Coordinates of C-alpha atoms in Angstrom, one line a residue:
M1 CA -60.1 71.0 67.2
R2 CA -59.1 74.0 65.2
K3 CA -61.8 76.2 63.7
T4 CA -61.7 78.6 60.8
E5 CA -64.2 80.2 58.4
I6 CA -62.6 79.3 55.1
I7 CA -60.1 76.5 54.6
I8 CA -58.1 76.3 51.3
L9 CA -56.5 73.0 50.5
G10 CA -53.4 73.6 48.4
G11 CA -50.8 76.4 48.5
G12 CA -50.1 76.6 44.8
A13 CA -51.1 79.3 42.4
A14 CA -54.9 78.9 42.7
G15 CA -54.8 78.4 46.4
L16 CA -52.6 81.4 47.2
M17 CA -54.7 83.6 45.0
A18 CA -58.0 82.3 46.6
S19 CA -56.6 83.0 50.0
C20 CA -55.7 86.6 49.2
A21 CA -59.1 87.2 47.6
A22 CA -61.0 85.7 50.5
A23 CA -59.0 87.4 53.3
Q24 CA -59.2 90.8 51.7
I25 CA -63.0 90.6 51.9
L26 CA -63.4 89.1 55.3
K27 CA -60.8 91.4 56.9
K28 CA -60.3 89.2 60.0
N29 CA -57.1 87.6 61.1
G30 CA -57.3 83.8 61.0
A31 CA -60.6 83.7 59.1
V32 CA -58.8 82.0 56.2
L33 CA -56.6 79.0 56.7
L34 CA -54.3 77.8 53.9
L35 CA -53.3 74.2 54.3
E36 CA -50.3 72.9 52.2
G37 CA -48.9 69.4 52.5
N38 CA -45.4 70.5 51.4
Q39 CA -43.0 72.3 53.7
K40 CA -43.0 75.3 51.3
L41 CA -45.7 77.2 49.4
G42 CA -45.8 77.5 45.6
R43 CA -43.1 74.9 44.7
K44 CA -44.6 74.3 41.2
L45 CA -45.1 78.0 40.7
L46 CA -41.4 78.6 41.2
A47 CA -40.6 76.2 38.3
T48 CA -43.0 77.8 35.8
G49 CA -41.6 79.6 32.8
N50 CA -38.1 78.2 33.4
G51 CA -38.1 80.1 36.7
R52 CA -39.4 83.3 35.1
C53 CA -43.2 82.6 35.7
N54 CA -45.3 83.3 32.6
L55 CA -48.2 84.8 34.6
T56 CA -50.8 85.1 31.9
N57 CA -51.2 85.9 28.2
L58 CA -52.7 89.0 26.6
N59 CA -54.4 86.7 24.2
A60 CA -56.1 84.5 26.9
S61 CA -59.5 83.6 25.6
P62 CA -61.6 80.4 25.2
A63 CA -59.9 79.6 21.9
H64 CA -56.7 78.7 23.8
Y65 CA -58.3 76.2 26.1
H66 CA -59.4 72.5 25.9
G67 CA -61.8 70.5 27.9
D68 CA -65.1 72.0 29.2
V69 CA -64.5 75.2 27.3
P70 CA -68.1 76.4 26.9
A71 CA -68.7 76.0 30.6
A72 CA -65.6 78.0 31.4
T73 CA -66.3 80.8 29.0
P74 CA -68.2 83.0 31.4
L75 CA -65.3 82.8 33.9
L76 CA -62.7 83.6 31.3
E77 CA -64.8 86.6 30.1
Q78 CA -65.1 87.9 33.7
Y79 CA -61.5 87.4 34.7
T80 CA -59.6 88.8 31.8
P81 CA -55.8 89.1 31.5
E82 CA -56.3 92.8 32.4
A83 CA -58.1 91.8 35.6
V84 CA -55.4 89.3 36.6
M85 CA -52.7 91.9 35.8
A86 CA -54.5 94.5 37.9
A87 CA -54.7 92.1 40.8
F88 CA -51.0 91.6 40.8
R89 CA -50.3 95.3 40.3
D90 CA -52.4 95.9 43.4
M91 CA -50.1 93.5 45.3
G92 CA -47.1 95.6 44.1
L93 CA -45.8 93.4 41.3
V94 CA -44.8 95.2 38.1
I95 CA -45.3 93.1 35.0
K96 CA -44.3 93.2 31.4
P97 CA -45.7 91.5 28.3
D98 CA -43.3 90.2 25.6
S99 CA -43.8 90.5 21.8
E100 CA -45.9 87.3 21.7
G101 CA -48.3 88.4 24.4
R102 CA -46.8 86.3 27.2
V103 CA -46.8 88.2 30.5
Y104 CA -43.9 88.0 33.0
P105 CA -42.9 89.8 36.2
R106 CA -40.6 92.6 35.2
S107 CA -37.9 91.0 37.3
L108 CA -38.3 87.7 35.4
Q109 CA -38.3 85.9 38.7
A110 CA -41.0 83.4 39.7
A111 CA -39.8 83.9 43.2
A112 CA -41.0 87.5 43.1
V113 CA -44.5 86.4 42.1
L114 CA -44.6 83.9 45.1
A115 CA -43.3 86.6 47.4
V116 CA -46.0 89.1 46.6
L117 CA -48.7 86.4 47.0
R118 CA -47.3 85.3 50.3
R119 CA -46.9 88.8 51.6
S120 CA -50.4 89.8 50.5
A121 CA -51.9 86.7 52.2
E122 CA -50.0 87.4 55.4
E123 CA -51.0 91.1 55.4
A124 CA -54.6 90.2 54.9
G125 CA -54.6 87.8 57.9
V126 CA -54.3 84.4 56.2
S127 CA -53.0 81.6 58.5
C128 CA -50.8 78.9 56.9
M129 CA -50.2 75.3 57.9
L130 CA -47.4 73.6 56.1
G131 CA -46.1 70.1 55.9
N132 CA -49.3 68.5 57.3
P133 CA -51.4 67.3 54.3
A134 CA -55.1 66.7 54.6
I135 CA -56.1 63.0 54.4
S136 CA -59.9 63.4 54.3
V137 CA -62.6 66.0 53.8
L138 CA -66.0 65.4 55.2
K139 CA -69.2 67.4 54.8
T140 CA -70.9 68.2 58.1
K141 CA -74.0 70.1 59.2
R142 CA -71.8 73.1 60.2
G143 CA -69.6 72.9 57.1
F144 CA -66.5 70.7 56.6
L145 CA -64.3 68.5 58.8
I146 CA -60.7 68.1 57.5
K147 CA -58.5 65.5 59.0
C148 CA -54.7 65.9 58.7
A149 CA -51.9 63.4 58.5
D150 CA -50.7 64.1 62.0
G151 CA -54.2 63.5 63.4
E152 CA -55.2 67.2 63.8
E153 CA -58.8 68.0 62.8
I154 CA -60.0 71.3 61.4
E155 CA -63.6 72.6 61.1
A156 CA -64.5 75.2 58.5
A157 CA -67.6 76.8 57.2
R158 CA -66.4 76.9 53.6
C159 CA -63.8 74.7 51.8
I160 CA -61.9 75.5 48.6
L161 CA -60.1 72.6 46.9
A162 CA -57.1 73.9 45.1
C163 CA -54.9 70.8 45.5
G164 CA -53.4 70.8 42.0
G165 CA -53.3 68.0 39.4
A166 CA -51.3 64.9 38.8
A167 CA -48.6 66.5 36.6
S168 CA -45.1 67.1 37.8
P169 CA -45.5 65.1 41.1
K170 CA -42.0 66.2 42.3
H171 CA -43.5 69.7 42.9
S172 CA -46.7 68.4 44.5
C173 CA -47.6 66.9 47.8
S174 CA -50.2 64.5 46.3
A175 CA -53.0 64.2 43.8
D176 CA -55.6 63.6 46.6
G177 CA -57.7 66.5 45.4
Y178 CA -59.5 64.3 42.9
A179 CA -60.3 61.8 45.7
F180 CA -61.6 64.6 47.9
A181 CA -63.8 65.9 45.1
K182 CA -65.2 62.4 44.5
A183 CA -65.9 62.0 48.2
L184 CA -67.9 65.2 48.1
G185 CA -70.1 64.2 45.2
H186 CA -68.2 65.1 42.1
T187 CA -67.1 63.1 39.1
V188 CA -63.6 63.1 37.5
T189 CA -63.0 62.6 33.8
P190 CA -60.0 60.4 32.7
L191 CA -56.7 62.1 33.5
Y192 CA -53.7 62.3 31.2
P193 CA -50.5 64.2 31.0
A194 CA -50.3 67.2 28.7
L195 CA -47.8 69.9 27.6
T196 CA -45.0 67.4 27.4
Q197 CA -42.6 65.9 24.9
L198 CA -43.7 63.5 22.2
L199 CA -42.1 60.1 21.8
C200 CA -41.1 59.1 18.3
K201 CA -40.4 55.8 16.5
G202 CA -36.9 55.2 15.1
K203 CA -33.5 56.6 15.7
A204 CA -33.6 59.9 13.8
C205 CA -34.4 62.0 16.8
K206 CA -31.9 60.3 19.1
S207 CA -29.1 61.0 16.6
L208 CA -30.0 64.7 16.7
A209 CA -30.5 64.9 20.5
G210 CA -29.9 68.5 21.7
M211 CA -30.2 70.1 18.2
R212 CA -32.8 72.8 17.6
C213 CA -34.5 73.8 14.4
P214 CA -37.2 76.4 13.7
A215 CA -40.1 74.7 12.0
R216 CA -43.9 74.5 11.4
A217 CA -44.9 71.4 13.4
A218 CA -48.2 69.7 12.2
L219 CA -49.9 66.9 14.1
L220 CA -51.4 64.4 11.6
A221 CA -54.1 61.9 12.7
D222 CA -54.5 59.1 10.1
G223 CA -52.5 61.4 7.8
K224 CA -54.9 64.3 8.2
E225 CA -53.6 67.6 9.7
I226 CA -55.3 68.2 13.0
Y227 CA -53.3 71.1 14.5
A228 CA -50.1 73.0 13.8
E229 CA -47.8 75.4 15.5
S230 CA -44.6 77.2 14.5
G231 CA -41.6 77.6 16.7
E232 CA -38.3 76.0 17.7
V233 CA -38.4 72.2 17.7
Q234 CA -35.9 70.5 19.9
F235 CA -34.8 66.9 19.2
T236 CA -34.3 64.6 22.2
D237 CA -33.1 61.1 22.9
T238 CA -36.7 59.9 22.7
G239 CA -38.5 62.3 20.3
L240 CA -39.5 65.9 19.9
S241 CA -39.7 68.8 22.3
G242 CA -40.1 72.6 22.3
I243 CA -43.0 75.0 22.9
C244 CA -44.7 74.3 19.6
V245 CA -44.4 70.5 20.2
F246 CA -46.0 71.0 23.6
G247 CA -48.9 72.6 21.8
L248 CA -49.4 69.4 19.8
S249 CA -49.1 67.3 22.9
V250 CA -52.4 68.5 24.1
Y251 CA -54.1 66.6 21.3
A252 CA -51.6 63.7 21.3
A253 CA -52.2 63.1 25.0
E254 CA -56.0 62.7 24.4
F255 CA -55.2 60.2 21.6
F256 CA -52.9 58.0 23.7
A257 CA -55.3 58.1 26.7
L258 CA -58.6 57.7 24.9
G259 CA -57.9 56.8 21.2
T260 CA -59.6 60.1 20.2
I261 CA -58.9 63.7 19.3
G262 CA -61.7 66.1 20.0
G263 CA -63.9 63.0 20.6
K264 CA -63.3 61.5 17.2
A265 CA -61.5 58.1 17.0
Y266 CA -58.2 57.8 15.1
R267 CA -55.7 54.9 14.5
S268 CA -52.3 56.6 14.2
L269 CA -50.5 59.8 14.9
S270 CA -47.5 61.5 13.4
V271 CA -45.8 64.9 13.2
S272 CA -44.7 66.6 10.0
L273 CA -42.0 69.2 10.3
D274 CA -41.7 71.9 7.7
C275 CA -38.1 73.0 8.4
L276 CA -38.2 75.9 6.0
S277 CA -41.8 77.2 6.1
D278 CA -41.0 80.6 4.6
W279 CA -39.7 78.9 1.4
S280 CA -41.8 77.2 -1.3
F281 CA -41.0 73.7 -2.6
T282 CA -39.9 75.2 -5.9
E283 CA -37.6 77.7 -4.3
L284 CA -36.0 75.0 -2.3
C285 CA -35.5 72.7 -5.3
D286 CA -33.9 75.6 -7.2
Y287 CA -31.5 76.3 -4.3
I288 CA -30.4 72.7 -3.9
N289 CA -29.8 72.4 -7.6
E290 CA -27.9 75.7 -7.5
M291 CA -25.6 74.5 -4.8
R292 CA -25.1 71.1 -6.5
T293 CA -24.2 72.9 -9.8
A294 CA -22.0 75.6 -8.3
Y295 CA -20.1 73.3 -5.9
P296 CA -20.1 69.8 -7.5
N297 CA -17.2 68.5 -5.4
R298 CA -18.6 69.4 -2.0
M299 CA -20.1 66.5 -0.1
A300 CA -23.8 65.9 -0.5
G301 CA -24.2 66.1 3.3
E302 CA -23.3 69.8 3.0
L303 CA -26.0 70.8 0.6
L304 CA -28.2 72.3 3.2
D305 CA -25.5 73.9 5.4
G306 CA -26.4 77.4 4.2
L307 CA -30.1 77.0 5.2
L308 CA -30.5 74.8 8.3
N309 CA -28.8 73.6 11.4
M310 CA -25.9 71.7 9.8
R311 CA -26.6 68.4 11.7
V312 CA -30.3 68.6 10.9
G313 CA -29.5 69.2 7.2
Y314 CA -27.0 66.3 7.2
A315 CA -29.7 64.0 8.7
L316 CA -32.2 65.2 6.1
V317 CA -29.8 64.3 3.3
Q318 CA -29.4 60.8 4.8
A319 CA -33.2 60.4 5.2
A320 CA -33.6 61.2 1.5
G321 CA -31.5 58.2 0.7
I322 CA -28.5 60.3 -0.4
D323 CA -25.0 59.2 0.6
P324 CA -23.8 62.3 2.5
A325 CA -20.1 61.4 1.9
R326 CA -20.4 61.4 -1.9
S327 CA -19.8 64.4 -4.1
A328 CA -22.9 66.6 -4.7
K329 CA -22.5 66.2 -8.5
F330 CA -23.7 62.6 -8.1
V331 CA -27.1 63.6 -6.6
T332 CA -29.8 63.0 -9.1
P333 CA -32.7 65.4 -9.9
G334 CA -35.1 62.8 -8.3
Q335 CA -33.0 62.8 -5.1
M336 CA -33.0 66.6 -5.0
Q337 CA -36.8 66.6 -5.2
K338 CA -37.0 64.0 -2.5
L339 CA -34.7 66.0 -0.2
A340 CA -36.8 69.2 -0.8
S341 CA -39.9 67.2 0.0
L342 CA -38.4 66.0 3.3
V343 CA -37.3 69.5 4.3
K344 CA -40.9 70.6 3.7
A345 CA -42.6 67.6 5.3
W346 CA -40.3 65.5 7.5
R347 CA -42.6 62.8 9.0
F348 CA -42.1 61.3 12.5
E349 CA -44.4 58.5 13.8
I350 CA -45.5 59.3 17.3
T351 CA -45.6 56.4 19.8
G352 CA -46.7 58.3 22.9
T353 CA -46.1 61.2 25.3
K354 CA -43.8 61.6 28.2
S355 CA -45.1 60.6 31.7
W356 CA -46.6 62.6 34.5
Q357 CA -43.1 63.3 35.8
D358 CA -42.3 65.4 32.7
A359 CA -45.8 66.9 32.0
Q360 CA -46.5 70.5 32.8
I361 CA -50.2 70.1 33.3
T362 CA -53.1 67.6 33.8
A363 CA -55.7 67.2 31.1
G364 CA -59.1 66.0 32.5
G365 CA -60.6 66.5 35.9
V366 CA -63.8 67.6 37.6
P367 CA -66.3 68.7 34.9
L368 CA -67.0 72.4 34.8
Q369 CA -70.7 71.6 34.4
E370 CA -70.7 70.6 38.0
M371 CA -69.6 74.1 39.1
D372 CA -71.2 77.6 39.0
P373 CA -69.3 79.2 36.1
L374 CA -68.6 82.5 37.8
T375 CA -68.0 81.5 41.4
M376 CA -66.6 78.0 41.2
H377 CA -69.1 77.0 43.8
S378 CA -70.0 73.3 43.7
K379 CA -73.4 72.2 42.4
K380 CA -72.9 69.0 44.3
T381 CA -72.0 70.1 47.8
D382 CA -73.0 73.4 49.4
G383 CA -70.1 75.5 50.6
L384 CA -67.5 73.7 48.5
Y385 CA -65.5 75.5 45.8
L386 CA -62.9 74.2 43.4
A387 CA -60.0 76.0 41.7
G388 CA -57.1 75.4 39.4
E389 CA -55.8 72.2 37.8
L390 CA -58.4 70.0 39.5
L391 CA -61.0 71.1 36.9
N392 CA -61.5 69.6 33.4
I393 CA -59.9 72.4 31.4
H394 CA -56.3 73.0 30.3
G395 CA -54.7 75.6 28.2
D396 CA -52.1 76.0 25.5
C397 CA -48.5 76.7 26.4
G398 CA -47.8 80.4 27.0
G399 CA -49.3 81.4 30.4
Y400 CA -52.8 80.2 29.7
N401 CA -52.8 77.6 32.5
L402 CA -51.6 80.0 35.2
H403 CA -54.2 82.5 34.0
F404 CA -56.9 79.9 34.6
A405 CA -55.4 79.2 38.1
W406 CA -55.5 82.9 39.0
A407 CA -59.0 83.3 37.5
T408 CA -60.5 80.4 39.4
G409 CA -58.7 81.3 42.6
L410 CA -60.0 84.8 42.5
A411 CA -63.5 83.6 41.7
A412 CA -63.6 80.9 44.4
G413 CA -62.0 83.1 47.1
E414 CA -64.2 86.1 46.5
A415 CA -67.4 84.0 46.3
A416 CA -66.6 82.0 49.4
A417 CA -66.0 85.1 51.4
K418 CA -69.0 86.9 50.1
S419 CA -71.3 84.0 50.9
L420 CA -70.0 84.1 54.5
M421 CA -70.6 87.9 54.7
K422 CA -74.1 87.4 53.4
E423 CA -74.7 84.7 56.0
R424 CA -73.5 86.9 58.8
K425 CA -76.0 89.7 57.8
S426 CA -79.0 87.3 57.6

């Protein structure tokens, strides 16, 4: 039987950070064991930010999170973006924020982030076991007994669960972290995919697949605006995508999983796109009339060519009930107003979200109320710590979820190591 002082299940963002934090305190080779079921560490980390790794966000605060936010607030206040950036700078990684507050490695390579984490872990004496996933975690009098797929057993005084969530299973070994947490006394709230594309009714999106359009995207529940973000909307074969749409999907995912948004029940969901948010309705009507008057023999389908993506503009003309092949001079004042209304509020009925395979994060998980808010120590099982996506909190798109992974990893790793140091002295 192999023995170690701290075992960390999961070699993703949270697990790697926890291993570095714990080993730097214990300063003993082999005292920390990182167990990863995949053959390689950090597979999902390499895919973040389109391979550039959006590490954190300068605006990281409770306002950008969902789930058990009040319980997570002390942690977010303790482990600020500056604290996370300092941790990476200490490892030798130079980072650079963009104009929106998103923070990336200066090299714009997720591989560089993984490399500094791996090197820091190795230099601090962390041992790694790869390709041999845990199949059970048991609490014992001396700590924890972990059984692996190949039959090997590992005994540890402290255990950190950082197994990741259910999202993007192609980058994960399994979602057994939830089962381990339950077996050790925790509960798990309903899980649903978030930060993903929205599925839309009808063929309008499919006809525009691949097209992009800057817009203000508003999520409407029973016709009432719940949340809105501005950015580039991408039309797909099945619906809507883009960073701002991912922001809406956090709320849509709850609706399709539970029938609620923020705990309040609703019956229907739709998205309204303002494709020209910096223009008023009146300005737009005047422009369309100006084009119709100045160029009466141009096709009606070309009325918006000077304003919008041409295919998007053409589709809006069709959606307004105007024959795009007819001359602009035949467009009536009523049709022009309808077209302007659509440009300002193009409605799409939402029928669902993409599946776990396409989701970036998991919504739901182990309630934060079951953890110490500053150490991530379990209130259910002594010596157990949880970190990362297993917990019932998820952030907006833009580095907020990785920030939470680093924060919980630092908290859990430091706390587990310090508790052992205190135990040694007593």
